[in-house]
Amino acid sequence: MNGSDTSGLQLSTERHLAFDWGGVFTVGTFDGRSTARLSERLGLDVEAVRASYFRHVRQLEVGAWTLPQFWEVLAQESGAAAADPAFGYADFEALYLGSILPNAPMYALLAHLPAGVRVGLLSNNYPVVSDHLRRDPAFARLHNPVFSNEIGVKKPDPASFAALEQAMGLPAGQVAFVDDVQENILAARQAGFHALIYDHAQHADFERRLAAWLSGR
């Protein structure tokens, strides 16, 4: 595929796709990048920021907290509030959304997938970020994306894959799920999906494996 025209690809009519977001459509982890940028912006110890961040991020992932609630706790525990009292939630939200580093080859691949392929998304994600992604024109192709913060459960819980199957409107066996975390790959297979591990450093190899799946080989 190489992010180029796929019109000549011989497709199986019963094969479709669903993707993870972080680590697939982004380079590296969103959490690592956002905590590093926050630490640098405020002159904080990155390990202290990450200790607080990862202690509470699940509350975001399952939709139990809003992003302002999360920031209030993070600011106090990490020392951000004391480091710069003028740095408020609006600043944090802008920095947070600005921490998305797109994986250009994957966006190119998405844009050139054959029209007959239904494309879904299952992402452990956060309030505000999920809204931001829904507004992204590059994701207009997605069919009923599923975000953990909206369904109250995160991968690798089987319920998240049940939600994906329902959102896709297809049997799991007709869908290949793409993720960069082996634990989620195993859970997807247990749920009946074909699963493809992804590493942005080996994108060309992924495209070969994906082409084989879509063509029924």
Tab-separated table of C-alpha atoms in Angstrom:
chain	number	residue	atom	x	y	z
A	1	MET	CA	0.000	0.000	0.000
A	2	ASN	CA	2.681	2.506	1.077
A	3	GLY	CA	-0.044	5.074	1.803
A	4	SER	CA	-0.749	5.250	-1.929
A	5	ASP	CA	-3.552	4.278	-4.284
A	6	THR	CA	-5.087	0.929	-3.305
A	7	SER	CA	-7.648	0.730	-6.088
A	8	GLY	CA	-5.871	-2.264	-7.612
A	9	LEU	CA	-5.974	-4.312	-4.430
A	10	GLN	CA	-8.017	-7.488	-4.774
A	11	LEU	CA	-10.341	-7.387	-1.784
A	12	SER	CA	-12.257	-10.007	0.066
A	13	THR	CA	-15.781	-8.613	0.399
A	14	GLU	CA	-16.025	-9.712	4.020
A	15	ARG	CA	-12.897	-8.162	5.519
A	16	HIS	CA	-12.855	-4.905	7.422
A	17	LEU	CA	-10.690	-2.980	9.892
A	18	ALA	CA	-10.681	-1.354	13.303
A	19	PHE	CA	-7.789	0.561	14.823
A	20	ASP	CA	-6.464	1.662	18.152
A	21	TRP	CA	-5.479	5.354	18.286
A	22	GLY	CA	-2.511	5.999	20.640
A	23	GLY	CA	0.681	4.389	19.341
A	24	VAL	CA	-1.003	3.657	15.997
A	25	PHE	CA	-2.157	7.042	14.721
A	26	THR	CA	0.380	8.726	16.994
A	27	VAL	CA	4.146	8.327	17.211
A	28	GLY	CA	5.004	7.116	20.690
A	29	THR	CA	2.595	7.356	23.601
A	30	PHE	CA	0.384	10.379	24.132
A	31	ASP	CA	0.760	10.045	27.909
A	32	GLY	CA	4.555	10.106	27.774
A	33	ARG	CA	4.644	13.116	25.464
A	34	SER	CA	2.053	15.152	27.377
A	35	THR	CA	3.712	14.600	30.767
A	36	ALA	CA	7.136	15.429	29.336
A	37	ARG	CA	5.843	18.670	27.806
A	38	LEU	CA	4.039	19.675	31.014
A	39	SER	CA	7.168	19.030	33.075
A	40	GLU	CA	9.298	21.077	30.693
A	41	ARG	CA	6.800	23.946	30.531
A	42	LEU	CA	6.608	24.318	34.308
A	43	GLY	CA	10.112	23.197	35.298
A	44	LEU	CA	8.843	20.169	37.206
A	45	ASP	CA	10.394	16.775	37.857
A	46	VAL	CA	8.978	14.570	35.125
A	47	GLU	CA	8.835	11.513	37.376
A	48	ALA	CA	6.733	13.413	39.929
A	49	VAL	CA	4.358	14.517	37.192
A	50	ARG	CA	4.096	10.992	35.797
A	51	ALA	CA	3.566	9.457	39.238
A	52	SER	CA	0.465	11.605	39.739
A	53	TYR	CA	-0.674	11.341	36.133
A	54	PHE	CA	-0.590	7.560	35.959
A	55	ARG	CA	-2.083	7.226	39.444
A	56	HIS	CA	-5.271	8.851	38.223
A	57	VAL	CA	-5.415	8.567	34.429
A	58	ARG	CA	-7.747	5.570	34.587
A	59	GLN	CA	-10.404	7.935	35.936
A	60	LEU	CA	-10.222	9.733	32.588
A	61	GLU	CA	-10.086	6.538	30.543
A	62	VAL	CA	-13.361	5.217	31.962
A	63	GLY	CA	-15.061	8.619	32.005
A	64	ALA	CA	-15.268	8.851	35.793
A	65	TRP	CA	-13.560	12.282	35.819
A	66	THR	CA	-13.733	15.251	33.519
A	67	LEU	CA	-10.461	16.692	32.238
A	68	PRO	CA	-10.780	19.757	34.551
A	69	GLN	CA	-11.169	17.412	37.553
A	70	PHE	CA	-8.093	15.493	36.467
A	71	TRP	CA	-6.089	18.719	36.070
A	72	GLU	CA	-7.090	19.954	39.526
A	73	VAL	CA	-5.674	16.828	41.166
A	74	LEU	CA	-2.609	16.660	38.919
A	75	ALA	CA	-1.772	20.327	39.499
A	76	GLN	CA	-1.787	19.895	43.262
A	77	GLU	CA	0.040	16.573	43.457
A	78	SER	CA	2.739	17.340	40.888
A	79	GLY	CA	3.522	20.826	42.119
A	80	ALA	CA	2.224	22.479	38.948
A	81	ALA	CA	-0.116	24.788	40.878
A	82	ALA	CA	2.745	26.133	42.977
A	83	ALA	CA	5.202	26.302	40.069
A	84	ASP	CA	3.027	28.723	38.093
A	85	PRO	CA	-0.306	29.781	39.640
A	86	ALA	CA	-1.207	31.546	36.378
A	87	PHE	CA	-1.049	28.272	34.445
A	88	GLY	CA	-4.667	27.137	34.577
A	89	TYR	CA	-6.926	24.540	33.063
A	90	ALA	CA	-7.203	26.285	29.688
A	91	ASP	CA	-3.406	26.256	29.407
A	92	PHE	CA	-3.309	22.589	30.356
A	93	GLU	CA	-5.992	21.650	27.817
A	94	ALA	CA	-4.104	23.435	25.035
A	95	LEU	CA	-0.852	21.722	26.020
A	96	TYR	CA	-2.636	18.370	26.311
A	97	LEU	CA	-4.200	18.521	22.861
A	98	GLY	CA	-0.957	19.903	21.474
A	99	SER	CA	0.832	16.770	22.646
A	100	ILE	CA	-0.694	14.682	19.855
A	101	LEU	CA	2.103	13.721	17.442
A	102	PRO	CA	0.437	12.260	14.324
A	103	ASN	CA	1.868	9.181	12.649
A	104	ALA	CA	1.748	10.460	9.049
A	105	PRO	CA	2.111	7.068	7.280
A	106	MET	CA	-0.929	5.702	9.115
A	107	TYR	CA	-3.040	8.736	8.241
A	108	ALA	CA	-1.990	8.300	4.608
A	109	LEU	CA	-2.966	4.628	4.743
A	110	LEU	CA	-6.383	5.495	6.218
A	111	ALA	CA	-7.029	8.015	3.456
A	112	HIS	CA	-6.307	5.456	0.750
A	113	LEU	CA	-8.123	2.396	2.065
A	114	PRO	CA	-10.572	1.013	-0.498
A	115	ALA	CA	-14.104	2.359	-0.180
A	116	GLY	CA	-15.517	-1.112	0.453
A	117	VAL	CA	-13.592	-1.500	3.711
A	118	ARG	CA	-15.531	-0.461	6.811
A	119	VAL	CA	-13.160	1.221	9.268
A	120	GLY	CA	-13.717	1.431	13.030
A	121	LEU	CA	-11.811	2.619	16.085
A	122	LEU	CA	-11.480	1.292	19.634
A	123	SER	CA	-9.357	3.544	21.824
A	124	ASN	CA	-8.629	3.878	25.529
A	125	ASN	CA	-9.111	7.627	25.499
A	126	TYR	CA	-9.983	10.738	27.468
A	127	PRO	CA	-12.678	13.415	27.647
A	128	VAL	CA	-11.905	16.428	25.416
A	129	VAL	CA	-9.326	14.387	23.463
A	130	SER	CA	-12.036	12.068	22.132
A	131	ASP	CA	-14.136	15.091	21.144
A	132	HIS	CA	-11.099	16.591	19.410
A	133	LEU	CA	-10.589	13.381	17.407
A	134	ARG	CA	-14.239	13.188	16.384
A	135	ARG	CA	-13.869	16.654	14.829
A	136	ASP	CA	-10.718	15.707	12.914
A	137	PRO	CA	-11.556	15.622	9.165
A	138	ALA	CA	-8.973	12.859	8.715
A	139	PHE	CA	-11.194	10.594	10.843
A	140	ALA	CA	-14.368	11.234	8.846
A	141	ARG	CA	-13.940	7.740	7.406
A	142	LEU	CA	-14.407	6.075	10.786
A	143	HIS	CA	-17.590	4.087	11.394
A	144	ASN	CA	-18.991	4.644	14.913
A	145	PRO	CA	-15.661	5.086	16.781
A	146	VAL	CA	-15.628	3.652	20.310
A	147	PHE	CA	-13.842	5.512	23.119
A	148	SER	CA	-13.344	3.995	26.566
A	149	ASN	CA	-14.273	7.243	28.331
A	150	GLU	CA	-17.687	7.107	26.638
A	151	ILE	CA	-18.506	3.449	27.338
A	152	GLY	CA	-16.991	3.250	30.849
A	153	VAL	CA	-14.661	0.340	30.157
A	154	LYS	CA	-11.172	0.088	28.652
A	155	LYS	CA	-9.144	-2.483	26.752
A	156	PRO	CA	-8.340	-5.280	27.305
A	157	ASP	CA	-11.694	-5.815	29.023
A	158	PRO	CA	-13.823	-8.144	26.841
A	159	ALA	CA	-16.710	-5.676	27.152
A	160	SER	CA	-14.745	-3.120	25.154
A	161	PHE	CA	-14.384	-5.546	22.254
A	162	ALA	CA	-18.066	-6.432	22.494
A	163	ALA	CA	-18.784	-2.706	22.151
A	164	LEU	CA	-16.527	-2.544	19.090
A	165	GLU	CA	-18.274	-5.480	17.433
A	166	GLN	CA	-21.646	-3.848	18.038
A	167	ALA	CA	-20.434	-0.478	16.722
A	168	MET	CA	-18.986	-2.047	13.587
A	169	GLY	CA	-22.232	-3.868	12.841
A	170	LEU	CA	-20.189	-6.853	11.662
A	171	PRO	CA	-19.188	-10.225	13.123
A	172	ALA	CA	-15.826	-9.971	14.877
A	173	GLY	CA	-14.375	-12.585	12.555
A	174	GLN	CA	-14.741	-10.205	9.618
A	175	VAL	CA	-12.698	-7.462	11.312
A	176	ALA	CA	-8.955	-7.105	11.820
A	177	PHE	CA	-8.109	-5.073	14.928
A	178	VAL	CA	-4.846	-3.103	14.885
A	179	ASP	CA	-3.099	-2.201	18.162
A	180	ASP	CA	0.421	-1.538	19.398
A	181	VAL	CA	-0.038	-3.357	22.743
A	182	GLN	CA	0.311	-7.131	22.818
A	183	GLU	CA	-2.141	-7.501	25.702
A	184	ASN	CA	-4.848	-5.863	23.592
A	185	ILE	CA	-3.946	-8.009	20.587
A	186	LEU	CA	-4.470	-11.147	22.663
A	187	ALA	CA	-7.784	-9.842	24.017
A	188	ALA	CA	-8.963	-9.012	20.499
A	189	ARG	CA	-8.187	-12.540	19.334
A	190	GLN	CA	-10.034	-13.999	22.305
A	191	ALA	CA	-13.028	-11.867	21.296
A	192	GLY	CA	-12.959	-13.378	17.813
A	193	PHE	CA	-11.224	-10.594	15.881
A	194	HIS	CA	-8.277	-11.104	13.595
A	195	ALA	CA	-5.526	-9.008	15.205
A	196	LEU	CA	-2.501	-7.209	13.784
A	197	ILE	CA	0.239	-5.815	16.009
A	198	TYR	CA	1.560	-2.410	14.950
A	199	ASP	CA	4.946	-0.738	15.374
A	200	HIS	CA	5.404	2.618	13.652
A	201	ALA	CA	9.081	1.777	13.082
A	202	GLN	CA	7.995	-1.213	10.965
A	203	HIS	CA	5.152	0.409	9.038
A	204	ALA	CA	6.041	-1.157	5.671
A	205	ASP	CA	5.853	-4.639	7.185
A	206	PHE	CA	2.464	-3.776	8.670
A	207	GLU	CA	1.182	-2.656	5.266
A	208	ARG	CA	2.199	-6.017	3.780
A	209	ARG	CA	0.386	-7.912	6.509
A	210	LEU	CA	-2.660	-5.687	6.169
A	211	ALA	CA	-2.789	-6.150	2.398
A	212	ALA	CA	-2.664	-9.918	2.893
A	213	TRP	CA	-5.604	-9.730	5.310
A	214	LEU	CA	-7.731	-7.516	3.091
A	215	SER	CA	-7.122	-9.687	0.044
A	216	GLY	CA	-8.035	-12.866	1.932
A	217	ARG	CA	-4.595	-14.423	1.794
